Amino acid sequence: MSDHVLVVGGGVMGLLTAYNLAAHAGRITLIDRSAVGQESSWAGGGIVSPLYPWRYSPAVTALAHWSQDFYPRLGQRLAVDTGIDPQVYTTGLYWLDLDDEAEALAWARANGRPLAAVDISATYEAVPVLGPGFGRAIHMADVANVRNPRLIKALKAALSAMPNVTVREQCEVQGFLLDGQRVVGVHSAQGEVLADEVVLTAGAWSGELLQTLGIDLPVEPVKGQMILFKCAADFLPSMVLAKGRYAIPRRDGHVLIGSTLEHAGFDKTPTVEALNSLKASAVDLLPALAEATPVQQWAGLRPGSPDGIPFIGALPRHPGLWLNCGHYRNGLVLAPASCRLLADLLLGREAVIDPAPYAPQNRIPL
């Protein structure tokens, strides 16, 4: 057991890492450069599945399946403990007119997932507001979405109730403290913070921080923009996805449309071009939205990584430093499994998933 664990980055990875470790460490300090959960964890759509799960490697699939099975329990536990319901909402998901439908169905058979082709007329019966002209559909009934801003609030509330956890916001980390090669803390805007173990969960900023140690972590910001509509609570009964764009219903009638994929550095400015493109996709999917005005538009920065495979585990060159970052488009999907795996490795327990595909020493030039 470590006396003091410092978690750098307060998105869903950092919050859930701290949540998993709190019962096993003397003290936990979580530091964030702004307010917790205000970057990609807030900005994402919250679909509890990769958009096209069959297009990912077994490494991503293993984390996704564990997390998908765990999310309902996590949501219930947080709702009971904090009074804040993250609204893990099982609506199912329809994929429309896929070019690789055969590959998707073969993947589902091989992985035992309940994905099946459905008659297009049955799809229109199930989702009457769906736009015309779609010819084929596949459906997975058990796909949920989580209301990610509420998940962040619930995790923060849970940590705030733990006497051995300290959350420090508006505290930017500028580099790492070393004793020889061992990482023993960080330099921050509020001074030095010492710790026995440091876990880096800084999302799109993780690569910049590791550069201070001369380590080239292939994680970079990838901008995504979304828009939000307010509809009747029963307007959209299921998530739908076509041509790379999706519509996600919340329980109260809000409908999210996303998202763009842009390489624009750390710029998070919403653009008119993205707004027009997302509105056009919204109307293609759900023509009734032609008469609606988006109530909000925003942008976030995904932590892009090669093949979307996160970096989870220790950095052998710098004992005391652990990574849990680089989840690209699937941070909310993969968070429960990733944070459980990180906790298993740090605490020396049997790992819930084979850690080898995510091990930093196998994937970063050190």
Short mmCIF file of C-alpha atoms in Angstrom, two decimals:
data_model
loop_
_atom_site.label_atom_id
_atom_site.label_comp_id
_atom_site.label_asym_id
_atom_site.label_seq_id
_atom_site.Cartn_x
_atom_site.Cartn_y
_atom_site.Cartn_z
CA MET A 1 0.00 0.00 0.00
CA SER A 2 1.30 3.45 -0.95
CA ASP A 3 0.99 6.21 1.61
CA HIS A 4 0.36 8.99 -0.92
CA VAL A 5 -0.80 8.64 -4.55
CA LEU A 6 -0.93 11.75 -6.71
CA VAL A 7 -3.26 11.69 -9.73
CA VAL A 8 -2.49 14.32 -12.39
CA GLY A 9 -5.58 15.15 -14.44
CA GLY A 10 -9.19 15.30 -13.28
CA GLY A 11 -11.18 13.91 -16.18
CA VAL A 12 -13.06 10.66 -15.93
CA MET A 13 -9.76 8.71 -15.97
CA GLY A 14 -8.31 10.67 -13.08
CA LEU A 15 -11.52 10.73 -11.05
CA LEU A 16 -12.17 7.02 -11.48
CA THR A 17 -8.52 6.14 -10.84
CA ALA A 18 -8.67 8.05 -7.55
CA TYR A 19 -12.02 6.43 -6.74
CA ASN A 20 -10.57 2.94 -7.28
CA LEU A 21 -7.42 3.60 -5.27
CA ALA A 22 -8.90 5.52 -2.35
CA ALA A 23 -9.62 2.46 -0.22
CA HIS A 24 -6.06 1.18 -0.67
CA ALA A 25 -3.87 4.26 -0.16
CA GLY A 26 -3.23 6.38 2.89
CA ARG A 27 -3.85 9.57 0.92
CA ILE A 28 -4.94 10.48 -2.59
CA THR A 29 -4.41 13.91 -4.14
CA LEU A 30 -5.99 14.69 -7.48
CA ILE A 31 -4.75 17.78 -9.35
CA ASP A 32 -6.33 19.43 -12.38
CA ARG A 33 -5.20 22.43 -14.42
CA SER A 34 -8.74 23.85 -14.44
CA ALA A 35 -11.94 22.42 -12.95
CA VAL A 36 -12.29 18.66 -12.92
CA GLY A 37 -14.05 16.98 -15.80
CA GLN A 38 -14.27 20.02 -18.08
CA GLU A 39 -12.33 18.68 -21.06
CA SER A 40 -13.10 15.62 -23.22
CA SER A 41 -14.90 13.85 -20.35
CA TRP A 42 -17.52 16.62 -20.38
CA ALA A 43 -17.53 17.15 -24.14
CA GLY A 44 -18.06 13.56 -25.30
CA GLY A 45 -21.33 11.92 -26.24
CA GLY A 46 -21.17 9.15 -23.66
CA ILE A 47 -22.04 6.16 -25.86
CA VAL A 48 -20.94 3.11 -23.87
CA SER A 49 -19.49 1.45 -26.96
CA PRO A 50 -16.88 2.33 -29.55
CA LEU A 51 -18.73 3.82 -32.53
CA TYR A 52 -17.66 0.88 -34.72
CA PRO A 53 -16.45 -1.76 -32.26
CA TRP A 54 -15.54 -4.30 -34.95
CA ARG A 55 -12.96 -1.91 -36.41
CA TYR A 56 -10.82 -1.92 -33.26
CA SER A 57 -8.10 -4.23 -32.02
CA PRO A 58 -8.70 -6.95 -29.41
CA ALA A 59 -6.95 -4.65 -26.91
CA VAL A 60 -9.68 -2.02 -27.19
CA THR A 61 -12.39 -4.69 -27.33
CA ALA A 62 -11.25 -6.28 -24.06
CA LEU A 63 -11.48 -2.98 -22.19
CA ALA A 64 -14.79 -2.06 -23.83
CA HIS A 65 -16.52 -5.34 -23.00
CA TRP A 66 -15.47 -5.24 -19.34
CA SER A 67 -16.58 -1.61 -19.02
CA GLN A 68 -19.91 -2.14 -20.78
CA ASP A 69 -20.78 -4.93 -18.38
CA PHE A 70 -19.69 -2.85 -15.36
CA TYR A 71 -21.29 0.52 -16.16
CA PRO A 72 -24.81 -0.22 -14.85
CA ARG A 73 -23.38 -1.21 -11.44
CA LEU A 74 -21.14 1.85 -11.36
CA GLY A 75 -24.07 4.13 -12.16
CA GLN A 76 -26.24 2.57 -9.47
CA ARG A 77 -23.48 2.74 -6.86
CA LEU A 78 -22.75 6.40 -7.54
CA ALA A 79 -26.45 7.28 -7.51
CA VAL A 80 -26.93 5.61 -4.12
CA ASP A 81 -23.72 7.00 -2.60
CA THR A 82 -23.99 10.58 -3.88
CA GLY A 83 -27.62 11.18 -4.86
CA ILE A 84 -26.41 12.08 -8.38
CA ASP A 85 -27.60 9.64 -11.04
CA PRO A 86 -25.18 9.39 -14.00
CA GLN A 87 -28.15 8.09 -16.02
CA VAL A 88 -26.72 4.98 -17.63
CA TYR A 89 -29.52 4.77 -20.20
CA THR A 90 -29.88 1.59 -22.26
CA THR A 91 -31.49 2.59 -25.56
CA GLY A 92 -29.78 0.29 -28.04
CA LEU A 93 -28.04 1.50 -31.19
CA TYR A 94 -28.90 1.19 -34.89
CA TRP A 95 -26.10 1.38 -37.46
CA LEU A 96 -27.46 2.33 -40.90
CA ASP A 97 -26.16 1.49 -44.39
CA LEU A 98 -22.74 0.26 -43.28
CA ASP A 99 -20.15 -0.56 -45.94
CA ASP A 100 -18.63 -3.21 -43.68
CA GLU A 101 -21.84 -4.78 -42.34
CA ALA A 102 -20.59 -8.32 -43.03
CA GLU A 103 -17.44 -7.67 -40.99
CA ALA A 104 -19.53 -6.23 -38.15
CA LEU A 105 -21.77 -9.30 -38.00
CA ALA A 106 -18.78 -11.66 -38.18
CA TRP A 107 -17.14 -9.76 -35.30
CA ALA A 108 -20.33 -10.04 -33.24
CA ARG A 109 -20.50 -13.81 -33.78
CA ALA A 110 -16.83 -14.24 -32.85
CA ASN A 111 -17.17 -12.10 -29.71
CA GLY A 112 -20.60 -13.25 -28.55
CA ARG A 113 -22.12 -9.76 -28.79
CA PRO A 114 -25.86 -9.33 -29.50
CA LEU A 115 -25.47 -7.47 -32.81
CA ALA A 116 -27.79 -8.54 -35.61
CA ALA A 117 -29.16 -7.41 -38.94
CA VAL A 118 -32.73 -6.12 -38.74
CA ASP A 119 -35.29 -5.47 -41.44
CA ILE A 120 -35.29 -1.82 -42.41
CA SER A 121 -39.07 -1.61 -42.05
CA ALA A 122 -38.75 -2.82 -38.46
CA THR A 123 -36.12 -0.13 -37.89
CA TYR A 124 -38.50 2.59 -39.10
CA GLU A 125 -41.22 1.17 -36.85
CA ALA A 126 -38.87 1.30 -33.87
CA VAL A 127 -37.55 4.79 -34.73
CA PRO A 128 -40.37 6.59 -36.55
CA VAL A 129 -38.51 9.93 -36.69
CA LEU A 130 -35.66 8.40 -38.71
CA GLY A 131 -35.00 10.09 -42.05
CA PRO A 132 -36.01 8.44 -45.33
CA GLY A 133 -33.81 6.57 -47.74
CA PHE A 134 -31.92 4.16 -45.50
CA GLY A 135 -31.83 0.63 -46.86
CA ARG A 136 -30.08 -1.55 -44.28
CA ALA A 137 -29.64 -1.64 -40.51
CA ILE A 138 -27.91 -3.63 -37.81
CA HIS A 139 -28.88 -3.30 -34.17
CA MET A 140 -27.45 -3.96 -30.72
CA ALA A 141 -30.15 -3.72 -28.08
CA ASP A 142 -28.03 -3.51 -24.94
CA VAL A 143 -25.90 -0.45 -25.83
CA ALA A 144 -26.26 2.32 -23.24
CA ASN A 145 -25.21 5.92 -23.02
CA VAL A 146 -24.08 7.68 -19.88
CA ARG A 147 -24.80 11.34 -19.17
CA ASN A 148 -21.16 12.21 -18.82
CA PRO A 149 -21.48 15.63 -17.08
CA ARG A 150 -23.55 13.91 -14.39
CA LEU A 151 -20.98 11.08 -14.16
CA ILE A 152 -18.27 13.68 -13.52
CA LYS A 153 -20.38 15.38 -10.83
CA ALA A 154 -21.11 12.04 -9.15
CA LEU A 155 -17.46 10.98 -9.10
CA LYS A 156 -16.38 14.37 -7.73
CA ALA A 157 -19.04 14.16 -5.02
CA ALA A 158 -17.96 10.63 -4.11
CA LEU A 159 -14.33 11.71 -3.79
CA SER A 160 -15.27 14.79 -1.78
CA ALA A 161 -16.92 12.53 0.78
CA MET A 162 -13.73 10.47 1.28
CA PRO A 163 -11.61 11.83 4.14
CA ASN A 164 -8.30 10.68 2.62
CA VAL A 165 -8.90 12.31 -0.80
CA THR A 166 -7.97 15.90 -1.69
CA VAL A 167 -9.05 17.47 -5.01
CA ARG A 168 -7.00 20.51 -6.09
CA GLU A 169 -8.46 22.43 -9.03
CA GLN A 170 -6.93 25.37 -10.92
CA CYS A 171 -3.50 23.87 -10.22
CA GLU A 172 -1.52 23.32 -13.41
CA VAL A 173 1.30 20.77 -13.33
CA GLN A 174 4.46 22.02 -15.05
CA GLY A 175 6.78 19.03 -14.66
CA PHE A 176 7.89 16.15 -12.47
CA LEU A 177 10.09 16.00 -9.38
CA LEU A 178 12.88 13.43 -9.59
CA ASP A 179 15.06 11.67 -7.04
CA GLY A 180 17.60 10.15 -9.39
CA GLN A 181 15.32 8.57 -11.99
CA ARG A 182 12.42 8.02 -9.60
CA VAL A 183 9.44 10.35 -9.88
CA VAL A 184 8.59 11.62 -6.40
CA GLY A 185 6.06 14.33 -7.19
CA VAL A 186 5.33 17.28 -9.46
CA HIS A 187 6.09 20.95 -9.92
CA SER A 188 2.78 22.80 -9.95
CA ALA A 189 1.54 26.36 -10.18
CA GLN A 190 0.96 26.12 -6.41
CA GLY A 191 4.38 24.69 -5.57
CA GLU A 192 5.85 21.21 -5.23
CA VAL A 193 3.62 18.24 -4.44
CA LEU A 194 5.41 15.14 -3.16
CA ALA A 195 4.01 11.62 -3.51
CA ASP A 196 5.00 7.97 -3.36
CA GLU A 197 3.35 7.23 -6.70
CA VAL A 198 2.24 9.57 -9.49
CA VAL A 199 -0.45 8.58 -12.00
CA LEU A 200 -0.68 10.62 -15.21
CA THR A 201 -4.29 10.88 -16.45
CA ALA A 202 -4.02 14.21 -18.27
CA GLY A 203 -5.77 13.26 -21.50
CA ALA A 204 -4.68 15.31 -24.51
CA TRP A 205 -2.09 17.11 -22.34
CA SER A 206 -0.30 13.89 -21.28
CA GLY A 207 2.21 14.02 -24.14
CA GLU A 208 3.23 17.59 -23.32
CA LEU A 209 3.85 16.69 -19.68
CA LEU A 210 5.97 13.66 -20.54
CA GLN A 211 8.06 15.82 -22.86
CA THR A 212 9.44 17.45 -19.69
CA LEU A 213 11.07 14.07 -19.00
CA GLY A 214 12.29 13.73 -22.59
CA ILE A 215 9.71 11.05 -23.36
CA ASP A 216 7.84 11.12 -26.66
CA LEU A 217 4.37 9.82 -25.87
CA PRO A 218 2.32 9.60 -29.09
CA VAL A 219 -0.76 11.29 -27.65
CA GLU A 220 -2.03 14.46 -29.32
CA PRO A 221 -5.19 16.57 -29.18
CA VAL A 222 -7.89 15.74 -31.74
CA LYS A 223 -10.75 18.23 -31.77
CA GLY A 224 -14.37 17.14 -31.82
CA GLN A 225 -17.45 19.37 -32.04
CA MET A 226 -21.05 18.54 -31.13
CA ILE A 227 -24.46 20.20 -31.05
CA LEU A 228 -27.43 19.69 -28.74
CA PHE A 229 -31.17 19.89 -29.39
CA LYS A 230 -34.05 19.88 -26.89
CA CYS A 231 -36.94 17.67 -27.97
CA ALA A 232 -39.87 15.89 -26.37
CA ALA A 233 -38.80 13.19 -23.94
CA ASP A 234 -40.09 10.43 -26.25
CA PHE A 235 -38.80 11.96 -29.52
CA LEU A 236 -35.90 9.57 -30.13
CA PRO A 237 -36.19 6.08 -28.58
CA SER A 238 -32.78 4.75 -29.68
CA MET A 239 -29.33 5.91 -30.67
CA VAL A 240 -28.77 5.95 -34.42
CA LEU A 241 -25.55 6.19 -36.43
CA ALA A 242 -24.99 6.75 -40.17
CA LYS A 243 -22.13 8.13 -42.27
CA GLY A 244 -19.94 8.57 -39.21
CA ARG A 245 -22.44 10.80 -37.38
CA TYR A 246 -24.72 9.82 -34.51
CA ALA A 247 -27.73 10.97 -32.53
CA ILE A 248 -27.90 10.20 -28.81
CA PRO A 249 -31.11 10.64 -26.78
CA ARG A 250 -31.05 11.59 -23.12
CA ARG A 251 -33.93 10.70 -20.81
CA ASP A 252 -35.21 14.28 -20.65
CA GLY A 253 -35.45 14.74 -24.42
CA HIS A 254 -32.09 16.31 -25.13
CA VAL A 255 -30.55 14.89 -28.32
CA LEU A 256 -26.81 15.15 -29.02
CA ILE A 257 -25.48 15.13 -32.59
CA GLY A 258 -21.79 14.44 -33.14
CA SER A 259 -19.12 14.71 -34.00
CA THR A 260 -16.34 16.21 -36.04
CA LEU A 261 -12.75 14.94 -36.18
CA GLU A 262 -10.23 17.76 -36.55
CA HIS A 263 -6.49 18.17 -36.04
CA ALA A 264 -6.29 21.75 -34.80
CA GLY A 265 -3.82 21.59 -31.92
CA PHE A 266 -5.25 22.74 -28.61
CA ASP A 267 -7.82 25.06 -30.23
CA LYS A 268 -11.32 24.35 -28.87
CA THR A 269 -13.16 27.17 -30.63
CA PRO A 270 -16.54 26.04 -32.04
CA THR A 271 -16.84 26.88 -35.75
CA VAL A 272 -19.67 27.82 -38.08
CA GLU A 273 -18.46 25.18 -40.55
CA ALA A 274 -18.85 22.45 -37.95
CA LEU A 275 -22.25 23.79 -36.89
CA ASN A 276 -23.55 23.66 -40.46
CA SER A 277 -22.11 20.20 -41.06
CA LEU A 278 -23.56 18.80 -37.84
CA LYS A 279 -26.97 20.39 -38.53
CA ALA A 280 -27.00 18.80 -41.99
CA SER A 281 -26.20 15.41 -40.44
CA ALA A 282 -28.92 15.94 -37.84
CA VAL A 283 -31.53 16.60 -40.50
CA ASP A 284 -30.40 13.60 -42.58
CA LEU A 285 -30.84 11.37 -39.54
CA LEU A 286 -33.88 13.07 -38.02
CA PRO A 287 -35.68 15.41 -40.45
CA ALA A 288 -37.88 16.90 -37.71
CA LEU A 289 -34.77 18.68 -36.43
CA ALA A 290 -34.87 20.93 -39.52
CA GLU A 291 -37.37 23.06 -37.61
CA ALA A 292 -35.34 23.05 -34.39
CA THR A 293 -32.53 25.36 -33.29
CA PRO A 294 -29.55 23.83 -31.49
CA VAL A 295 -29.48 24.92 -27.87
CA GLN A 296 -25.73 24.47 -27.56
CA GLN A 297 -22.56 23.84 -29.58
CA TRP A 298 -19.21 22.93 -28.08
CA ALA A 299 -15.82 21.42 -28.80
CA GLY A 300 -13.48 19.13 -26.89
CA LEU A 301 -10.04 17.61 -27.35
CA ARG A 302 -9.70 13.85 -27.54
CA PRO A 303 -6.36 12.31 -26.50
CA GLY A 304 -5.45 10.80 -29.88
CA SER A 305 -3.23 7.71 -29.82
CA PRO A 306 -2.06 5.05 -32.29
CA ASP A 307 -4.94 2.66 -33.05
CA GLY A 308 -6.86 4.14 -30.11
CA ILE A 309 -5.05 1.84 -27.67
CA PRO A 310 -4.41 3.57 -24.33
CA PHE A 311 -1.18 3.55 -22.36
CA ILE A 312 -1.78 1.89 -19.00
CA GLY A 313 0.97 0.89 -16.59
CA ALA A 314 4.35 1.84 -15.16
CA LEU A 315 7.22 3.62 -16.90
CA PRO A 316 10.28 1.48 -16.06
CA ARG A 317 12.76 4.30 -16.75
CA HIS A 318 11.04 6.40 -14.09
CA PRO A 319 9.84 4.30 -11.15
CA GLY A 320 6.95 5.90 -9.33
CA LEU A 321 5.30 7.17 -12.54
CA TRP A 322 2.24 5.44 -14.00
CA LEU A 323 0.23 6.18 -17.14
CA ASN A 324 -3.49 5.89 -17.78
CA CYS A 325 -3.98 8.00 -20.89
CA GLY A 326 -4.37 8.03 -24.67
CA HIS A 327 -7.90 6.62 -24.95
CA TYR A 328 -8.66 8.70 -28.07
CA ARG A 329 -12.38 8.45 -28.96
CA ASN A 330 -13.29 5.93 -26.26
CA GLY A 331 -12.33 7.42 -22.91
CA LEU A 332 -15.81 7.23 -21.40
CA VAL A 333 -16.32 3.75 -22.84
CA LEU A 334 -13.05 2.33 -21.56
CA ALA A 335 -12.71 4.21 -18.25
CA PRO A 336 -14.03 1.57 -15.81
CA ALA A 337 -11.77 -1.19 -17.15
CA SER A 338 -8.76 1.08 -17.66
CA CYS A 339 -8.92 2.45 -14.13
CA ARG A 340 -9.46 -0.99 -12.61
CA LEU A 341 -6.46 -2.32 -14.54
CA LEU A 342 -4.28 0.60 -13.44
CA ALA A 343 -5.28 0.00 -9.82
CA ASP A 344 -4.53 -3.71 -10.13
CA LEU A 345 -1.06 -2.99 -11.50
CA LEU A 346 -0.20 -0.28 -8.97
CA LEU A 347 -1.43 -2.39 -6.03
CA GLY A 348 0.25 -5.57 -7.25
CA ARG A 349 -3.03 -7.48 -7.64
CA GLU A 350 -3.93 -9.97 -10.33
CA ALA A 351 -4.90 -7.90 -13.36
CA VAL A 352 -8.54 -7.96 -14.41
CA ILE A 353 -7.41 -7.89 -18.07
CA ASP A 354 -4.11 -8.91 -19.66
CA PRO A 355 -2.03 -5.73 -19.27
CA ALA A 356 0.51 -6.45 -22.01
CA PRO A 357 -1.16 -4.61 -24.93
CA TYR A 358 -1.26 -1.34 -22.97
CA ALA A 359 2.17 -1.51 -21.29
CA PRO A 360 4.08 1.74 -21.95
CA GLN A 361 7.48 0.02 -22.10
CA ASN A 362 6.34 -2.02 -25.10
CA ARG A 363 5.07 0.99 -27.05
CA ILE A 364 7.13 4.09 -26.22
CA PRO A 365 10.79 4.56 -27.20
CA LEU A 366 12.52 4.79 -23.81
#
